[in-house]
PDB file of C-alpha atoms and ligand atoms in Angstrom:
ATOM      1  CA  MET A   1       0.212  -0.051  -0.282  1.00  0.00           C
ATOM      2  CA  ARG A   2       2.674   2.341   1.149  1.00  0.00           C
ATOM      3  CA  THR A   3       4.852   1.642  -2.487  1.00  0.00           C
ATOM      4  CA  ILE A   4       1.389   2.744  -4.436  1.00  0.00           C
ATOM      5  CA  TRP A   5       1.552   5.992  -2.689  1.00  0.00           C
ATOM      6  CA  ARG A   6       5.045   6.498  -2.964  1.00  0.00           C
ATOM      7  CA  THR A   7       4.766   5.836  -6.955  1.00  0.00           C
ATOM      8  CA  LEU A   8       1.551   7.974  -6.943  1.00  0.00           C
ATOM      9  CA  GLY A   9       3.343  10.798  -5.262  1.00  0.00           C
ATOM     10  CA  CYS A  10       5.953  10.605  -7.484  1.00  0.00           C
ATOM     11  CA  LEU A  11       3.875  10.485 -10.667  1.00  0.00           C
ATOM     12  CA  MET A  12       1.839  13.949  -9.295  1.00  0.00           C
ATOM     13  CA  THR A  13       5.224  15.118  -8.954  1.00  0.00           C
ATOM     14  CA  LEU A  14       6.053  14.648 -12.580  1.00  0.00           C
ATOM     15  CA  ALA A  15       2.620  15.616 -13.840  1.00  0.00           C
ATOM     16  CA  PRO A  16       2.524  19.004 -15.645  1.00  0.00           C
ATOM     17  CA  LEU A  17       0.393  21.282 -12.692  1.00  0.00           C
ATOM     18  CA  PRO A  18      -1.828  22.882 -15.019  1.00  0.00           C
ATOM     19  CA  ALA A  19      -3.386  24.972 -11.592  1.00  0.00           C
ATOM     20  CA  LEU A  20       0.152  26.717 -11.520  1.00  0.00           C
ATOM     21  CA  ALA A  21       0.702  27.850 -15.101  1.00  0.00           C
ATOM     22  CA  ALA A  22       0.180  31.395 -13.503  1.00  0.00           C
ATOM     23  CA  PRO A  23      -2.328  34.105 -15.400  1.00  0.00           C
ATOM     24  CA  PRO A  24      -0.515  36.691 -16.461  1.00  0.00           C
ATOM     25  CA  ALA A  25       0.868  38.678 -13.479  1.00  0.00           C
ATOM     26  CA  PRO A  26      -1.050  42.186 -13.394  1.00  0.00           C
ATOM     27  CA  ALA A  27       0.225  45.293 -14.388  1.00  0.00           C
ATOM     28  CA  GLY A  28       2.429  47.171 -11.418  1.00  0.00           C
ATOM     29  CA  ASP A  29       1.770  50.413 -10.231  1.00  0.00           C
ATOM     30  CA  ALA A  30       5.414  52.376  -9.149  1.00  0.00           C
ATOM     31  CA  ALA A  31       3.792  54.738  -6.157  1.00  0.00           C
ATOM     32  CA  ARG A  32       1.765  51.861  -4.648  1.00  0.00           C
ATOM     33  CA  GLY A  33       5.432  49.838  -4.289  1.00  0.00           C
ATOM     34  CA  ARG A  34       6.794  52.864  -3.452  1.00  0.00           C
ATOM     35  CA  ALA A  35       4.315  52.413  -0.204  1.00  0.00           C
ATOM     36  CA  LEU A  36       4.503  49.013   0.090  1.00  0.00           C
ATOM     37  CA  LEU A  37       7.846  49.220   0.245  1.00  0.00           C
ATOM     38  CA  LEU A  38       8.065  51.786   2.991  1.00  0.00           C
ATOM     39  CA  GLN A  39       5.805  49.572   5.221  1.00  0.00           C
ATOM     40  CA  ARG A  40       7.778  47.940   8.117  1.00  0.00           C
ATOM     41  CA  GLN A  41       4.804  45.783   9.209  1.00  0.00           C
ATOM     42  CA  ASP A  42       3.323  44.085   5.756  1.00  0.00           C
ATOM     43  CA  SER A  43       6.490  44.030   3.684  1.00  0.00           C
ATOM     44  CA  GLY A  44       9.072  44.713   5.829  1.00  0.00           C
ATOM     45  CA  CYS A  45      11.757  44.970   3.043  1.00  0.00           C
ATOM     46  CA  ILE A  46      12.785  48.353   4.325  1.00  0.00           C
ATOM     47  CA  LEU A  47      13.969  46.783   7.532  1.00  0.00           C
ATOM     48  CA  CYS A  48      16.794  44.854   5.521  1.00  0.00           C
ATOM     49  CA  HIS A  49      17.299  46.928   2.325  1.00  0.00           C
ATOM     50  CA  VAL A  50      18.501  50.264   1.324  1.00  0.00           C
ATOM     51  CA  LEU A  51      16.158  51.545  -1.376  1.00  0.00           C
ATOM     52  CA  PRO A  52      16.316  54.362  -3.609  1.00  0.00           C
ATOM     53  CA  GLY A  53      14.323  56.952  -3.453  1.00  0.00           C
ATOM     54  CA  LEU A  54      13.005  56.015   0.369  1.00  0.00           C
ATOM     55  CA  PRO A  55      14.259  56.897   4.223  1.00  0.00           C
ATOM     56  CA  GLN A  56      17.192  55.037   5.538  1.00  0.00           C
ATOM     57  CA  GLY A  57      16.986  51.390   5.109  1.00  0.00           C
ATOM     58  CA  GLY A  58      18.092  48.447   7.341  1.00  0.00           C
ATOM     59  CA  ASP A  59      21.371  46.668   5.628  1.00  0.00           C
ATOM     60  CA  LEU A  60      20.694  42.727   6.290  1.00  0.00           C
ATOM     61  CA  GLY A  61      20.154  42.687   2.998  1.00  0.00           C
ATOM     62  CA  PRO A  62      21.844  44.212  -0.113  1.00  0.00           C
ATOM     63  CA  PRO A  63      21.127  47.974  -1.428  1.00  0.00           C
ATOM     64  CA  LEU A  64      18.177  47.765  -3.905  1.00  0.00           C
ATOM     65  CA  SER A  65      19.469  49.738  -6.446  1.00  0.00           C
ATOM     66  CA  GLY A  66      20.279  48.957 -10.148  1.00  0.00           C
ATOM     67  CA  LEU A  67      18.647  46.008 -10.572  1.00  0.00           C
ATOM     68  CA  LYS A  68      16.866  47.286 -13.891  1.00  0.00           C
ATOM     69  CA  ARG A  69      20.362  46.037 -15.221  1.00  0.00           C
ATOM     70  CA  ARG A  70      20.525  42.845 -13.969  1.00  0.00           C
ATOM     71  CA  TYR A  71      16.785  41.813 -13.470  1.00  0.00           C
ATOM     72  CA  SER A  72      13.573  40.923 -15.924  1.00  0.00           C
ATOM     73  CA  ARG A  73      10.884  41.998 -14.688  1.00  0.00           C
ATOM     74  CA  GLU A  74       9.866  38.027 -14.357  1.00  0.00           C
ATOM     75  CA  ALA A  75      13.211  37.223 -12.703  1.00  0.00           C
ATOM     76  CA  LEU A  76      12.630  39.864  -9.905  1.00  0.00           C
ATOM     77  CA  ARG A  77       9.163  38.933  -9.211  1.00  0.00           C
ATOM     78  CA  ALA A  78      10.345  35.313  -8.741  1.00  0.00           C
ATOM     79  CA  ARG A  79      13.401  36.857  -6.753  1.00  0.00           C
ATOM     80  CA  ILE A  80      10.794  38.473  -4.360  1.00  0.00           C
ATOM     81  CA  ALA A  81       8.122  35.859  -4.559  1.00  0.00           C
ATOM     82  CA  ASP A  82      10.555  33.061  -3.176  1.00  0.00           C
ATOM     83  CA  ALA A  83      13.916  34.173  -2.485  1.00  0.00           C
ATOM     84  CA  ARG A  84      15.018  30.615  -1.038  1.00  0.00           C
ATOM     85  CA  LEU A  85      14.793  29.408  -4.895  1.00  0.00           C
ATOM     86  CA  GLY A  86      18.077  31.158  -5.183  1.00  0.00           C
ATOM     87  CA  ASN A  87      19.633  31.130  -1.710  1.00  0.00           C
ATOM     88  CA  PRO A  88      17.907  28.140   0.155  1.00  0.00           C
ATOM     89  CA  ASP A  89      19.492  29.445   3.659  1.00  0.00           C
ATOM     90  CA  THR A  90      18.470  33.122   2.840  1.00  0.00           C
ATOM     91  CA  LEU A  91      17.313  35.574   5.701  1.00  0.00           C
ATOM     92  CA  MET A  92      14.628  36.704   3.392  1.00  0.00           C
ATOM     93  CA  PRO A  93      11.329  36.003   4.314  1.00  0.00           C
ATOM     94  CA  PRO A  94       9.345  33.783   0.925  1.00  0.00           C
ATOM     95  CA  TYR A  95       6.696  36.604   0.157  1.00  0.00           C
ATOM     96  CA  PHE A  96       4.778  34.846  -2.191  1.00  0.00           C
ATOM     97  CA  SER A  97       4.779  31.180  -1.195  1.00  0.00           C
ATOM     98  CA  THR A  98       3.523  28.848   1.908  1.00  0.00           C
ATOM     99  CA  GLU A  99       5.531  26.169   1.424  1.00  0.00           C
ATOM    100  CA  GLY A 100       8.147  24.933   3.749  1.00  0.00           C
ATOM    101  CA  LEU A 101       7.519  27.004   6.470  1.00  0.00           C
ATOM    102  CA  HIS A 102       7.389  26.556  10.407  1.00  0.00           C
ATOM    103  CA  ASN A 103       5.862  28.070  13.237  1.00  0.00           C
ATOM    104  CA  VAL A 104       3.222  30.174  11.167  1.00  0.00           C
ATOM    105  CA  ALA A 105       0.767  31.530  13.015  1.00  0.00           C
ATOM    106  CA  ARG A 106      -2.935  29.950  12.472  1.00  0.00           C
ATOM    107  CA  ALA A 107      -4.784  32.961  10.807  1.00  0.00           C
ATOM    108  CA  GLN A 108      -1.302  33.116   8.575  1.00  0.00           C
ATOM    109  CA  GLN A 109      -2.031  29.402   7.365  1.00  0.00           C
ATOM    110  CA  GLY A 110      -1.989  29.196   3.237  1.00  0.00           C
ATOM    111  CA  ARG A 111      -1.815  32.709   2.997  1.00  0.00           C
ATOM    112  CA  THR A 112       1.216  34.835   1.359  1.00  0.00           C
ATOM    113  CA  VAL A 113       2.546  37.440   3.100  1.00  0.00           C
ATOM    114  CA  LEU A 114       1.825  39.673  -0.558  1.00  0.00           C
ATOM    115  CA  GLY A 115      -0.816  39.176  -3.081  1.00  0.00           C
ATOM    116  CA  GLU A 116      -0.209  39.259  -6.795  1.00  0.00           C
ATOM    117  CA  GLN A 117      -0.837  42.899  -7.305  1.00  0.00           C
ATOM    118  CA  ALA A 118       1.253  44.195  -4.258  1.00  0.00           C
ATOM    119  CA  LEU A 119       4.046  42.046  -5.891  1.00  0.00           C
ATOM    120  CA  ALA A 120       3.773  43.231  -9.101  1.00  0.00           C
ATOM    121  CA  ASP A 121       3.811  46.973  -7.710  1.00  0.00           C
ATOM    122  CA  ILE A 122       6.866  46.380  -5.836  1.00  0.00           C
ATOM    123  CA  VAL A 123       8.815  45.434  -9.035  1.00  0.00           C
ATOM    124  CA  ALA A 124       7.412  48.271 -10.977  1.00  0.00           C
ATOM    125  CA  TYR A 125       9.161  50.783  -8.437  1.00  0.00           C
ATOM    126  CA  LEU A 126      11.908  48.543  -8.277  1.00  0.00           C
ATOM    127  CA  LEU A 127      12.470  48.880 -12.033  1.00  0.00           C
ATOM    128  CA  ALA A 128      11.045  52.214 -12.849  1.00  0.00           C
ATOM    129  CA  GLU A 129      13.218  54.597 -14.402  1.00  0.00           C
ATOM    130  CA  PRO A 130      16.271  56.285 -11.785  1.00  0.00           C
ATOM    131  CA  ALA A 131      14.682  59.576 -12.397  1.00  0.00           C
ATOM    132  CA  TYR A 132      12.134  58.803  -9.993  1.00  0.00           C
ATOM    133  CA  ASN A 133      13.856  56.348  -7.492  1.00  0.00           C
ATOM    134  CA  ASP A 134      17.412  57.427  -7.672  1.00  0.00           C
ATOM    135  CA  GLY A 135      17.561  58.789  -3.938  1.00  0.00           C
ATOM    136  CA  ARG A 136      15.265  62.086  -4.422  1.00  0.00           C
ATOM    137  CA  ARG A 137      12.215  62.234  -3.910  1.00  0.00           C
TER     138      ARG A 137
HETATM  139  C1  HEC B   1      14.785  39.516   6.899  1.00  0.00           C
HETATM  140  C2  HEC B   1      15.659  40.776   5.875  1.00  0.00           C
HETATM  141  C3  HEC B   1      15.075  41.139   4.437  1.00  0.00           C
HETATM  142  C4  HEC B   1      13.754  41.430   4.357  1.00  0.00           C
HETATM  143  C5  HEC B   1      12.914  41.726   5.312  1.00  0.00           C
HETATM  144  C6  HEC B   1      13.714  41.436   2.848  1.00  0.00           C
HETATM  145  N1  HEC B   1      15.073  41.167   2.395  1.00  0.00           N
HETATM  146 FE1  HEC B   1      15.501  40.841   0.168  1.00  0.00          FE
HETATM  147  N2  HEC B   1      17.441  40.518   0.930  1.00  0.00           N
HETATM  148  C7  HEC B   1      17.597  39.842   2.153  1.00  0.00           C
HETATM  149  C8  HEC B   1      18.632  39.081   1.610  1.00  0.00           C
HETATM  150  C9  HEC B   1      19.743  38.977   3.458  1.00  0.00           C
HETATM  151  C10 HEC B   1      19.702  39.415   0.364  1.00  0.00           C
HETATM  152  C11 HEC B   1      20.763  38.493   0.165  1.00  0.00           C
HETATM  153  C12 HEC B   1      20.439  37.566  -0.946  1.00  0.00           C
HETATM  154  C13 HEC B   1      20.123  36.270   0.120  1.00  0.00           C
HETATM  155  O1  HEC B   1      20.168  35.715   0.916  1.00  0.00           O
HETATM  156  O2  HEC B   1      19.026  36.248  -0.747  1.00  0.00           O
HETATM  157  C14 HEC B   1      18.199  39.781  -0.328  1.00  0.00           C
HETATM  158  C15 HEC B   1      18.267  39.822  -1.603  1.00  0.00           C
HETATM  159  C16 HEC B   1      17.037  40.593  -2.496  1.00  0.00           C
HETATM  160  C17 HEC B   1      17.209  40.706  -3.523  1.00  0.00           C
HETATM  161  C18 HEC B   1      18.520  40.418  -4.672  1.00  0.00           C
HETATM  162  C19 HEC B   1      18.900  41.565  -4.516  1.00  0.00           C
HETATM  163  C20 HEC B   1      20.376  41.820  -5.888  1.00  0.00           C
HETATM  164  O3  HEC B   1      20.951  42.483  -6.010  1.00  0.00           O
HETATM  165  O4  HEC B   1      20.393  40.743  -6.626  1.00  0.00           O
HETATM  166  C21 HEC B   1      15.955  41.448  -3.784  1.00  0.00           C
HETATM  167  C22 HEC B   1      15.385  41.644  -4.931  1.00  0.00           C
HETATM  168  C23 HEC B   1      15.287  41.756  -2.717  1.00  0.00           C
HETATM  169  N3  HEC B   1      15.952  41.099  -1.707  1.00  0.00           N
HETATM  170  C24 HEC B   1      13.988  42.290  -2.128  1.00  0.00           C
HETATM  171  C25 HEC B   1      13.278  42.184  -1.537  1.00  0.00           C
HETATM  172  C26 HEC B   1      11.897  42.952  -1.412  1.00  0.00           C
HETATM  173  C27 HEC B   1      10.906  43.868  -1.961  1.00  0.00           C
HETATM  174  C28 HEC B   1      11.662  42.883   0.402  1.00  0.00           C
HETATM  175  C29 HEC B   1       9.960  42.995   0.412  1.00  0.00           C
HETATM  176  C30 HEC B   1       8.875  42.571  -0.171  1.00  0.00           C
HETATM  177  C31 HEC B   1      12.365  42.367   1.019  1.00  0.00           C
HETATM  178  N4  HEC B   1      13.933  41.886   0.024  1.00  0.00           N
HETATM  179  C32 HEC B   1      12.244  42.063   2.127  1.00  0.00           C
HETATM  180  C33 HEC B   1      16.908  40.512   3.319  1.00  0.00           C
HETATM  181  C34 HEC B   1      15.903  40.537   3.290  1.00  0.00           C
END
């Protein structure tokens, strides 16, 4: 019996997962993204990152500037959605994943920290033209 379940489990992992074929990401709004990046409770980004155009942030993570040169929109979204993909031991919380988390408060179980729209808004700010987010306010 156990073997059957194990085999089924493997097959399910190998089968294409249509549910995960994400719908096109919503268009992001850089101004909303800026507001989200600033929030200490909902996103917390500024606790660990210095962000161009925003008040002084923390330095647990690298400064988030010049990302436009290194990331496509999709790659940046993926990086923020689940930083563990790039570094399994990362300090950065997985913002759009509910997998493999420990000690999650009951009310938060099965919920991601950020929604798809919020993620798109944050990416829009981080990829905005330098004139918008180069440190001038
Ligand atoms: C607890 C600290 C922490 C928080 C909170 C955090 N990060 Fe990070 N972040 C890191 C660290 C550390 C790295 C360095 C690489 C790694 O370990 O993943 C990083 C890396 C990144 C990178 C890659 C930077 C590069 O130069 O390639 C991006 C983009 C990023 N974070 C965005 C965000 C955003 C957006 C938020 C908020 C939604 C956020 N981070 C919240 C700690 C944090």
